[in-house]
Each structure stands twice: as structure tokens, then as C-alpha cells.
Amino acid sequence: MVDKLISHINGICLLTGDEIEIVKELVREKDVPRKHFVHRAGEIAQYSAFVLEGCLRSYIIDQNGFEHVLQFAPENWWISDMYSFVKQTSSELNIDALLDSKVLILSRDCQLRIFDRIPKLERYFRILTENALASSNHRTLDYLSLPAKVRYQKFCDLYPTLINTLPQKQIASFIGITPEFLSKLRGERN
Amino acid sequence: MVDKLISHINGICLLTGDEIEIVKELVREKDVPRKHFVHRAGEIAQYSAFVLEGCLRSYIIDQNGFEHVLQFAPENWWISDMYSFVKQTSSELNIDALLDSKVLILSRDCQLRIFDRIPKLERYFRILTENALASSNHRTLDYLSLPAKVRYQKFCDLYPTLINTLPQKQIASFIGITPEFLSKLRGERN
DNA sequence: GTTAGTTCTTAACCTATATTAAGAAAATCG
DNA sequence: CGATTTTCTTAATATAGGTTAAGAACTAAC
């Protein structure tokens, strides 16, 4: 199963046989059944997770007890609380599985140490982070400038797979509206 | 003036004398008077800018002609259209100066080439990008979970300098409300 | 220092989206 | 399979924040 990560890395920068071995030793495989947590608010994020199967999500719970989804992570995505993972401070995010999932976990410690041994991996993560930032910026702009209906349409275009596998209320939460309002939008002709 | 960038880099990973020389050759200093552009929507973002003095901003103009601020860049910040800069696709953002400013510009080309010569700089940008993503995530969560008034208070706490130097309408745009509504919020007791 | 352009404030009115509630449909689990 | 929980829909009502407009307060430019 680790091969899935290796080929993801190879898609960005080619690893030698030795380097592949090192990577294999650093990550640990883990099953995450639906509704089980990978990380909880209040803790420091020690790990980043690469999704082999299934789908995870990160979200906060606000003062009124409502959940707000920051990220979905289907197959081949990394997920963590970036803020806590990078600054090693207490986290506000929860990360759990929306479907029965299988992940690889990598600790921040290992990650930083590996950057010195395999600079290619620093490049790999630099590129992933750049892409994530670019997407995040896009999402912010959509938020600032588009009404909910258009944000929903864009979500459907961008993540057609998720539309069919995830409950609508999760998607409503991601685009920043209530499930009731999303249901209403969907009910409207065209 | 380039020294300002050098010490910013040194704050994250120490450069040798030789490396400093290389950096100095790669960037170009540029004056940007208030209201002048560093980058325009429709073009591909060739450059990222490091602000030496003054303050820049990136923003989109929506279908109704309204501006929405994605980022402010006061002294010692980098600014670019990350999406366009990374993917080398046509940009939707404008970047201009809110105050008379002085910047250093670095092309994507140079940046990528320098990563091979000075891996330390790949690390520098990897770390900056991680931090930017962590902040961006935070902003998204605030957006999803907090009312405008609280977002404004957090902005004041986070960027006390900007509150005094920038017009309120720019700040309203950044936190995602109209200037009229911000004025109303500020008028309310406590 | 006058003029012209911005920015800020206030207030009346409007709208997108939230809230509440209750039933229908679907998914999960024993 | 039936029972229970979760999700989805619909509709009535409520509200945060937008729109419009007009005057006041700044700022910049000559």
C-alpha cells in the first residue's frame, strides 16, 4: 500500500531505490474506520496523514456546537492541521474519517529530519504546499466574491467524485452554508 | 536595501557570503508609487515581490465591479498571485500599491533555478509557504465560523499597524464586508 | 487655500442566508 | 429484516449584512 505514496511522490520528483526504502521506513500504515479520529482539537498535531483509501475531513466546532469543514481528503491527499503541525501549538481542528479509510502517517519530526537526508522530499512538500496555498487562496476569493449557489456549482465541477460519496451536509459545511439552504438551492430549477 | 531581504532570509536559515551574493544578483529593486500596479489580472504572474517599504495588496474585481482584497503585504512580506505564479496560468488578481512602496522582484524562473543551487532557499520558501497556508486556513475558518464583528476584532488584534495606515474600506474588503457595514460595526458601543 | 476627489458616516429599506420545526427518505446496525 | 439514527426536504419566520443615497470629513492637487 505504501506504493501509492511512492508513486504520488514520483509524479512530482523521481526517487531512487534507496530513497524509496527510507520513505517506507518513515511512514506507518493505519486503518481509520468511519467516524474514528486521526486528530482531536486541543492536541498538538504530531502527524500528517496521506489517504490511501476512503476520505477524511478536518473541521472545527464553533461556540454554538456547529461543525465547519476546512478540508476533505480523498485518496492521494495529505491532511493535517497545518497550523498546529507547523508551529507545534495546540490545535483547534478535528480530523476524522467520513468513510472507512486507510492512511499513512508521518510525524513532523520525521518529516523535518528527512528533508536533510532527501532534499527531493523537501521539494515534494514545497510543491504540495504551494498548490494547497494556491487552492486556499482561490477558495477565499470565491468566498469573498460569489453567492452560495455559484460556490456550490464550482464545488460540483471541482470535486465531482465527492458530490456522490459524501453527505450533502458535509458539502454545505465546506461551502459555508447550512444544509437546509443547500437543499433549497438544489431544489431550484436549473 | 537588499539587505532587508537578506536578513529576512537569515532569520529562517543562515546564508553564506557567496549565497548572499547570488541572491543579490537575482532580485531587482523597483519603486512602486501609490496606486501603481505590480501585476494585472489577465497576465501570467512572472514575479513575486518582497516589500521593502510601503504596502501592497492583491485583490480581484468581481462581475459587479467590486474589489475584494486577498492579501495585504506590508514591509517584509512577499506577495504574488500564488495560483498564477505556481501554475503559470493567466491570473485573476491585481496587485498594486496602497502606499508609495519599494519592492524587490524575483521571477519564478530565477526562483526555481536558485532552488537547485541553494537548497537553503528552497527551505526558506517552503517554510514561508507553510506559514502562509496555515494563516490562510485560519482565515477560512474564521470566515466559516465567526460573524463580521468578531472577524474585525481579530483583524485589529492581528494587524494593529495596518489599522492605522490603511483606509477602512480596504480592511472591510479584506474581512469580507462592505465599508458601510464596517462603519456601522465600529459605531456600535463597545 | 480652493477645488475636486476620496473616504467615512448615518439611516431607511432590501435580500441572501439562517433558524426552527416537522415530516419523509435514506443509511446503519443489531 | 425491522428499529434507530442520520440525512434530506419544505416552509414559515427571523436576521446579519447589503444597497442606496446623501451629506460630512478628510486628502490630494493645483
PDB file of C-alpha atoms (C1' of nucleotides) in Angstrom, chain D:
ATOM      1  C1'  DC D   1     -35.361  -7.838   8.320  1.00  0.00           C
ATOM      2  C1'  DG D   2     -37.119  -4.144  11.445  1.00  0.00           C
ATOM      3  C1'  DA D   3     -35.543  -0.458  14.527  1.00  0.00           C
ATOM      4  C1'  DT D   4     -32.945   3.513  15.164  1.00  0.00           C
ATOM      5  C1'  DT D   5     -30.241   7.126  13.741  1.00  0.00           C
ATOM      6  C1'  DT D   6     -28.853  10.274  10.386  1.00  0.00           C
ATOM      7  C1'  DT D   7     -29.746  12.961   6.461  1.00  0.00           C
ATOM      8  C1'  DC D   8     -32.698  15.499   3.376  1.00  0.00           C
ATOM      9  C1'  DT D   9     -36.652  18.386   2.244  1.00  0.00           C
ATOM     10  C1'  DT D  10     -40.010  22.004   2.768  1.00  0.00           C
ATOM     11  C1'  DA D  11     -41.916  26.007   4.629  1.00  0.00           C
ATOM     12  C1'  DA D  12     -42.638  29.836   7.839  1.00  0.00           C
ATOM     13  C1'  DT D  13     -40.203  33.226  10.154  1.00  0.00           C
ATOM     14  C1'  DA D  14     -36.024  35.896  11.567  1.00  0.00           C
ATOM     15  C1'  DT D  15     -31.594  38.376  10.977  1.00  0.00           C
ATOM     16  C1'  DA D  16     -26.897  39.655   9.534  1.00  0.00           C
ATOM     17  C1'  DG D  17     -25.289  42.136   6.350  1.00  0.00           C
ATOM     18  C1'  DG D  18     -26.116  44.558   1.628  1.00  0.00           C
ATOM     19  C1'  DT D  19     -27.882  48.538  -1.089  1.00  0.00           C
ATOM     20  C1'  DT D  20     -28.889  53.114  -1.963  1.00  0.00           C
ATOM     21  C1'  DA D  21     -28.411  57.736  -1.115  1.00  0.00           C
ATOM     22  C1'  DA D  22     -26.822  61.951   0.720  1.00  0.00           C
ATOM     23  C1'  DG D  23     -24.075  64.711   3.496  1.00  0.00           C
ATOM     24  C1'  DA D  24     -19.678  65.293   6.330  1.00  0.00           C
ATOM     25  C1'  DA D  25     -14.908  64.801   6.860  1.00  0.00           C
ATOM     26  C1'  DC D  26     -10.685  64.069   5.038  1.00  0.00           C
ATOM     27  C1'  DT D  27      -6.773  64.195   1.320  1.00  0.00           C
ATOM     28  C1'  DA D  28      -4.531  65.414  -2.635  1.00  0.00           C
ATOM     29  C1'  DA D  29      -3.593  68.514  -6.376  1.00  0.00           C
ATOM     30  C1'  DC D  30      -3.199  72.517  -8.290  1.00  0.00           C
TER      31       DC D  30
END
